[in-house]
mmCIF file of C-alpha atoms in Angstrom:
data_model
loop_
_atom_site.group_PDB
_atom_site.id
_atom_site.type_symbol
_atom_site.label_atom_id
_atom_site.label_comp_id
_atom_site.label_asym_id
_atom_site.label_seq_id
_atom_site.Cartn_x
_atom_site.Cartn_y
_atom_site.Cartn_z
ATOM 1 C CA GLY A 9 -54.435 22.039 9.427
ATOM 2 C CA VAL A 10 -51.024 20.793 10.597
ATOM 3 C CA ALA A 11 -47.953 21.441 8.460
ATOM 4 C CA ILE A 12 -46.573 18.317 6.778
ATOM 5 C CA SER A 13 -43.144 19.341 8.045
ATOM 6 C CA THR A 14 -44.380 18.770 11.621
ATOM 7 C CA TYR A 15 -45.158 15.141 10.837
ATOM 8 C CA ALA A 16 -41.978 14.755 8.795
ATOM 9 C CA LYS A 17 -39.793 16.018 11.644
ATOM 10 C CA TYR A 18 -41.548 13.744 14.140
ATOM 11 C CA CYS A 19 -41.218 10.672 11.891
ATOM 12 C CA TYR A 20 -37.569 11.463 11.165
ATOM 13 C CA ASN A 21 -36.799 11.630 14.901
ATOM 14 C CA LYS A 22 -38.654 8.356 15.513
ATOM 15 C CA LEU A 23 -36.712 6.635 12.720
ATOM 16 C CA GLN A 24 -33.421 7.867 14.135
ATOM 17 C CA LYS A 25 -34.295 6.450 17.570
ATOM 18 C CA ALA A 26 -35.556 3.167 16.082
ATOM 19 C CA ALA A 27 -32.249 2.790 14.247
ATOM 20 C CA LEU A 28 -30.424 3.000 17.587
ATOM 21 C CA THR A 29 -32.749 1.141 19.922
ATOM 22 C CA GLY A 30 -34.811 -1.061 17.601
ATOM 23 C CA ALA A 31 -38.508 -0.871 16.829
ATOM 24 C CA LYS A 32 -41.433 -2.034 18.984
ATOM 25 C CA LYS A 33 -41.034 -5.674 19.941
ATOM 26 C CA GLY A 34 -43.753 -8.139 20.791
ATOM 27 C CA LEU A 35 -45.742 -11.030 19.419
ATOM 28 C CA LYS A 36 -48.995 -9.178 18.879
ATOM 29 C CA LYS A 37 -49.786 -6.791 16.056
ATOM 30 C CA PRO A 38 -50.539 -3.201 17.144
ATOM 31 C CA ASN A 39 -54.079 -2.953 18.464
ATOM 32 C CA ILE A 40 -56.530 -0.133 17.754
ATOM 33 C CA GLU A 41 -55.576 1.681 20.958
ATOM 34 C CA GLU A 42 -51.869 1.596 20.029
ATOM 35 C CA ILE A 43 -52.576 2.847 16.500
ATOM 36 C CA ARG A 44 -54.724 5.691 17.858
ATOM 37 C CA HIS A 45 -51.985 6.570 20.361
ATOM 38 C CA ALA A 46 -49.344 6.602 17.601
ATOM 39 C CA LYS A 47 -51.499 8.880 15.411
ATOM 40 C CA ASN A 48 -51.851 11.398 18.229
ATOM 41 C CA ALA A 49 -48.240 11.146 19.433
ATOM 42 C CA VAL A 50 -47.103 14.137 17.382
ATOM 43 C CA PHE A 51 -49.477 16.298 19.460
ATOM 44 C CA ASN A 52 -49.074 14.393 22.731
ATOM 45 C CA PRO A 53 -45.363 13.674 23.260
ATOM 46 C CA SER A 54 -44.512 10.407 24.975
ATOM 47 C CA MET A 55 -42.803 10.221 28.355
ATOM 48 C CA PHE A 56 -40.573 7.608 26.720
ATOM 49 C CA GLY A 57 -37.758 8.880 24.509
ATOM 50 C CA SER A 58 -38.097 12.483 25.710
ATOM 51 C CA SER A 59 -35.641 14.557 27.721
ATOM 52 C CA LEU A 60 -35.971 14.861 31.498
ATOM 53 C CA GLN A 61 -36.674 18.570 31.065
ATOM 54 C CA ASP A 62 -39.500 17.870 28.600
ATOM 55 C CA ILE A 63 -40.980 15.151 30.815
ATOM 56 C CA VAL A 64 -41.072 17.495 33.817
ATOM 57 C CA ALA A 65 -42.625 20.199 31.619
ATOM 58 C CA MET A 66 -45.292 17.698 30.423
ATOM 59 C CA GLN A 67 -46.424 16.999 33.989
ATOM 60 C CA LYS A 68 -46.291 20.620 35.198
ATOM 61 C CA GLU A 69 -50.001 21.259 34.784
ATOM 62 C CA ARG A 70 -51.050 17.884 36.192
ATOM 63 C CA TYR A 71 -48.461 17.668 38.993
ATOM 64 C CA PRO A 72 -47.143 21.202 39.596
ATOM 65 C CA ASP A 73 -45.388 20.348 42.880
ATOM 66 C CA ARG A 74 -43.547 17.201 41.792
ATOM 67 C CA GLN A 75 -39.763 17.443 41.640
ATOM 68 C CA LEU A 76 -39.330 14.044 39.996
ATOM 69 C CA PRO A 77 -40.902 12.516 36.881
ATOM 70 C CA TRP A 78 -44.237 10.906 37.734
ATOM 71 C CA VAL A 79 -43.423 7.970 35.438
ATOM 72 C CA GLN A 80 -40.235 7.213 37.391
ATOM 73 C CA THR A 81 -41.750 7.304 40.871
ATOM 74 C CA ARG A 82 -45.009 5.514 39.993
ATOM 75 C CA LEU A 83 -43.329 2.610 38.209
ATOM 76 C CA SER A 84 -40.818 2.294 41.060
ATOM 77 C CA GLU A 85 -43.648 2.255 43.598
ATOM 78 C CA GLU A 86 -45.500 -0.351 41.540
ATOM 79 C CA VAL A 87 -42.480 -2.675 41.491
ATOM 80 C CA LEU A 88 -42.388 -2.562 45.301
ATOM 81 C CA ALA A 89 -46.183 -2.816 45.635
ATOM 82 C CA LEU A 90 -46.015 -6.103 43.683
ATOM 83 C CA ASN A 91 -43.264 -7.360 46.025
ATOM 84 C CA GLY A 92 -40.515 -6.933 43.476
ATOM 85 C CA ASP A 93 -38.012 -6.850 46.326
ATOM 86 C CA GLN A 94 -39.074 -10.431 47.076
ATOM 87 C CA THR A 95 -39.046 -11.672 43.468
ATOM 88 C CA GLU A 96 -36.207 -13.788 42.127
ATOM 89 C CA GLY A 97 -34.386 -12.211 39.186
ATOM 90 C CA ILE A 98 -36.055 -8.799 39.476
ATOM 91 C CA PHE A 99 -34.623 -6.411 36.829
ATOM 92 C CA ARG A 100 -32.832 -9.344 35.193
ATOM 93 C CA VAL A 101 -35.832 -11.436 34.126
ATOM 94 C CA PRO A 102 -37.812 -9.548 31.444
ATOM 95 C CA GLY A 103 -41.530 -9.032 31.779
ATOM 96 C CA ASP A 104 -43.868 -10.343 29.071
ATOM 97 C CA ILE A 105 -43.162 -8.013 26.153
ATOM 98 C CA ASP A 106 -46.809 -7.578 25.146
ATOM 99 C CA GLU A 107 -47.782 -6.781 28.746
ATOM 100 C CA VAL A 108 -44.909 -4.276 28.930
ATOM 101 C CA ASN A 109 -46.078 -2.615 25.697
ATOM 102 C CA ALA A 110 -49.658 -2.458 27.012
ATOM 103 C CA LEU A 111 -48.490 -0.907 30.284
ATOM 104 C CA LYS A 112 -46.370 1.629 28.377
ATOM 105 C CA LEU A 113 -49.494 2.756 26.523
ATOM 106 C CA GLN A 114 -51.369 3.175 29.827
ATOM 107 C CA VAL A 115 -48.518 5.048 31.494
ATOM 108 C CA ASP A 116 -48.411 7.514 28.598
ATOM 109 C CA GLN A 117 -52.039 8.255 29.473
ATOM 110 C CA TRP A 118 -51.018 8.858 33.124
ATOM 111 C CA LYS A 119 -52.548 5.590 34.302
ATOM 112 C CA ILE A 120 -51.222 2.597 36.215
ATOM 113 C CA PRO A 121 -53.864 -0.090 35.718
ATOM 114 C CA THR A 122 -55.134 -2.067 38.673
ATOM 115 C CA GLY A 123 -54.755 -5.792 38.423
ATOM 116 C CA LEU A 124 -51.044 -5.952 37.588
ATOM 117 C CA GLU A 125 -49.621 -9.147 39.071
ATOM 118 C CA ASP A 126 -46.100 -9.608 37.724
ATOM 119 C CA PRO A 127 -43.490 -7.178 39.126
ATOM 120 C CA HIS A 128 -41.231 -7.987 36.142
ATOM 121 C CA VAL A 129 -43.622 -5.970 33.920
ATOM 122 C CA PRO A 130 -43.296 -2.554 35.642
ATOM 123 C CA ALA A 131 -39.607 -3.342 36.335
ATOM 124 C CA SER A 132 -38.973 -3.907 32.617
ATOM 125 C CA LEU A 133 -40.854 -0.737 31.684
ATOM 126 C CA LEU A 134 -38.920 1.265 34.276
ATOM 127 C CA LYS A 135 -35.618 0.080 32.800
ATOM 128 C CA LEU A 136 -36.934 0.953 29.330
ATOM 129 C CA TRP A 137 -37.830 4.477 30.471
ATOM 130 C CA TYR A 138 -34.300 5.113 31.719
ATOM 131 C CA ARG A 139 -32.753 3.538 28.635
ATOM 132 C CA GLU A 140 -34.903 5.507 26.178
ATOM 133 C CA LEU A 141 -34.279 8.943 27.683
ATOM 134 C CA GLU A 142 -33.352 11.325 24.868
ATOM 135 C CA GLU A 143 -30.128 12.155 26.649
ATOM 136 C CA PRO A 144 -28.667 9.583 29.059
ATOM 137 C CA LEU A 145 -29.464 10.013 32.742
ATOM 138 C CA ILE A 146 -25.783 10.825 33.288
ATOM 139 C CA PRO A 147 -25.172 13.272 30.390
ATOM 140 C CA HIS A 148 -22.418 12.613 27.868
ATOM 141 C CA GLU A 149 -20.203 15.429 29.149
ATOM 142 C CA PHE A 150 -19.874 13.616 32.524
ATOM 143 C CA TYR A 151 -19.153 10.193 31.036
ATOM 144 C CA GLU A 152 -15.350 10.342 31.073
ATOM 145 C CA ARG A 153 -15.340 11.509 34.695
ATOM 146 C CA CYS A 154 -17.544 8.573 35.650
ATOM 147 C CA ILE A 155 -15.346 5.921 34.085
ATOM 148 C CA SER A 156 -12.230 7.623 35.431
ATOM 149 C CA HIS A 157 -13.555 7.435 39.003
ATOM 150 C CA TYR A 158 -15.196 4.026 38.850
ATOM 151 C CA GLU A 159 -13.285 2.767 41.907
ATOM 152 C CA ASN A 160 -13.144 5.981 43.943
ATOM 153 C CA PRO A 161 -16.294 6.501 46.044
ATOM 154 C CA GLU A 162 -15.492 10.095 47.003
ATOM 155 C CA ALA A 163 -14.803 11.159 43.406
ATOM 156 C CA ALA A 164 -17.813 9.212 42.077
ATOM 157 C CA ILE A 165 -20.122 10.931 44.567
ATOM 158 C CA ALA A 166 -18.631 14.304 43.589
ATOM 159 C CA VAL A 167 -19.632 13.604 39.972
ATOM 160 C CA VAL A 168 -23.221 12.951 41.067
ATOM 161 C CA HIS A 169 -23.399 16.231 42.978
ATOM 162 C CA SER A 170 -22.051 18.139 39.968
ATOM 163 C CA LEU A 171 -24.860 16.928 37.656
ATOM 164 C CA PRO A 172 -27.657 19.290 36.551
ATOM 165 C CA ARG A 173 -30.301 19.370 39.297
ATOM 166 C CA ILE A 174 -32.955 17.249 37.554
ATOM 167 C CA ASN A 175 -30.395 14.602 36.539
ATOM 168 C CA LYS A 176 -28.997 14.506 40.064
ATOM 169 C CA MET A 177 -32.458 14.127 41.619
ATOM 170 C CA VAL A 178 -33.541 11.384 39.218
ATOM 171 C CA LEU A 179 -30.255 9.487 39.635
ATOM 172 C CA CYS A 180 -30.332 9.763 43.440
ATOM 173 C CA TYR A 181 -33.943 8.510 43.477
ATOM 174 C CA LEU A 182 -32.861 5.530 41.363
ATOM 175 C CA ILE A 183 -29.893 4.751 43.610
ATOM 176 C CA ARG A 184 -32.055 5.036 46.754
ATOM 177 C CA PHE A 185 -34.533 2.657 45.102
ATOM 178 C CA LEU A 186 -31.783 0.139 44.284
ATOM 179 C CA GLN A 187 -30.448 0.380 47.837
ATOM 180 C CA VAL A 188 -33.711 -1.249 48.955
ATOM 181 C CA PHE A 189 -32.909 -4.295 46.834
ATOM 182 C CA VAL A 190 -29.355 -4.777 48.139
ATOM 183 C CA GLN A 191 -30.540 -5.369 51.709
ATOM 184 C CA PRO A 192 -29.246 -8.873 52.585
ATOM 185 C CA ALA A 193 -32.726 -10.220 53.366
ATOM 186 C CA ASN A 194 -33.939 -9.156 49.915
ATOM 187 C CA VAL A 195 -30.853 -10.437 48.071
ATOM 188 C CA ALA A 196 -31.379 -13.860 49.672
ATOM 189 C CA VAL A 197 -34.694 -14.090 47.794
ATOM 190 C CA THR A 198 -34.077 -12.108 44.592
ATOM 191 C CA LYS A 199 -30.544 -13.462 43.949
ATOM 192 C CA MET A 200 -29.814 -9.915 42.721
ATOM 193 C CA ASP A 201 -26.839 -8.624 44.696
ATOM 194 C CA VAL A 202 -25.153 -5.251 44.162
ATOM 195 C CA ASN A 203 -23.034 -6.614 41.300
ATOM 196 C CA ASN A 204 -26.052 -7.979 39.441
ATOM 197 C CA LEU A 205 -28.047 -4.786 39.956
ATOM 198 C CA ALA A 206 -25.137 -2.646 38.756
ATOM 199 C CA MET A 207 -24.769 -4.876 35.703
ATOM 200 C CA VAL A 208 -28.405 -4.499 34.601
ATOM 201 C CA MET A 209 -28.736 -0.801 35.505
ATOM 202 C CA ALA A 210 -25.447 0.708 34.281
ATOM 203 C CA PRO A 211 -26.470 0.601 30.572
ATOM 204 C CA ASN A 212 -29.619 2.553 31.480
ATOM 205 C CA CYS A 213 -27.618 5.369 33.118
ATOM 206 C CA LEU A 214 -24.462 5.704 31.004
ATOM 207 C CA ARG A 215 -23.951 5.501 27.239
ATOM 208 C CA CYS A 216 -20.553 4.955 25.695
ATOM 209 C CA GLN A 217 -20.291 6.935 22.456
ATOM 210 C CA SER A 218 -17.292 5.046 21.053
ATOM 211 C CA ASP A 219 -17.696 2.673 18.097
ATOM 212 C CA ASP A 220 -14.560 0.743 19.031
ATOM 213 C CA PRO A 221 -15.579 -2.709 20.392
ATOM 214 C CA ARG A 222 -12.503 -2.813 22.641
ATOM 215 C CA VAL A 223 -13.367 0.563 24.208
ATOM 216 C CA ILE A 224 -17.007 -0.458 24.637
ATOM 217 C CA PHE A 225 -15.987 -3.752 26.275
ATOM 218 C CA GLU A 226 -13.525 -2.084 28.642
ATOM 219 C CA ASN A 227 -15.887 0.749 29.534
ATOM 220 C CA THR A 228 -18.778 -1.611 30.246
ATOM 221 C CA ARG A 229 -16.869 -2.966 33.233
ATOM 222 C CA LYS A 230 -16.100 0.574 34.456
ATOM 223 C CA GLU A 231 -19.716 1.692 34.031
ATOM 224 C CA MET A 232 -20.889 -1.230 36.154
ATOM 225 C CA SER A 233 -18.286 -0.474 38.808
ATOM 226 C CA PHE A 234 -19.305 3.210 38.907
ATOM 227 C CA ILE A 235 -22.975 2.344 39.538
ATOM 228 C CA ARG A 236 -21.972 -0.313 42.091
ATOM 229 C CA VAL A 237 -19.911 2.278 44.006
ATOM 230 C CA LEU A 238 -22.914 4.632 44.079
ATOM 231 C CA ILE A 239 -25.258 1.928 45.370
ATOM 232 C CA GLN A 240 -22.770 1.080 48.113
ATOM 233 C CA HIS A 241 -21.609 4.556 49.128
ATOM 234 C CA LEU A 242 -23.994 7.342 48.012
ATOM 235 C CA ASP A 243 -25.926 8.869 50.917
ATOM 236 C CA THR A 244 -29.450 9.235 49.547
ATOM 237 C CA SER A 245 -31.161 10.056 52.856
ATOM 238 C CA PHE A 246 -31.922 13.581 51.587
ATOM 239 C CA MET A 247 -34.285 11.983 49.016
ATOM 240 C CA GLU A 248 -36.602 10.552 51.681
ATOM 241 C CA GLY A 249 -40.161 11.585 50.918
ATOM 242 C CA VAL A 250 -39.202 13.493 47.764
ATOM 243 C CA LEU A 251 -41.574 13.018 44.833
#
């Protein structure tokens, strides 16, 4: 006995997001498990495409003491557990799309399957989680400040500390995570230096709202520089041990 309007609203929101980000990609047709998951999604919201506030609310009963989204920390841990920091092209080379889709389904059921072998799979899903957040990790109202201070470490760090608490925590966890990968010994193997990491991660943190191709092109460079400055200069030691 669920109102049709409930389904209609859910489908409308999904269509709006699909128009912006594209629909599910992959070579395989949806399997039974995916179809069942999609049918129940209106009652069990996904951790992908939701707001940070909603994601934290979703996990409250299961993980009442966690300050960070479980999906963020577990996927990050899995990348490192699979030696992602010793894998060439990590975060640049995409994981197998069907494996990524399968993992996404598992993660939405609060599971990380054993037997994962390719660190590119959780790395790709982690990037997707950031990219699909309902509101960008760095909210729209902070965007202009970010691209204005893309070369000024002190001002860039001040922007981070002015973010809403959950956004600040999630961003600082991400930056601390990326700081692992920019260690020279790791870069020698991954070929992913701070510039490459900033290039692949900036679009997952900041979203330019302009439709002008010239503005988008110019801002892309500034977005990358802003994230690069954070990786190089943000003190994330206060995040040690925080989950």
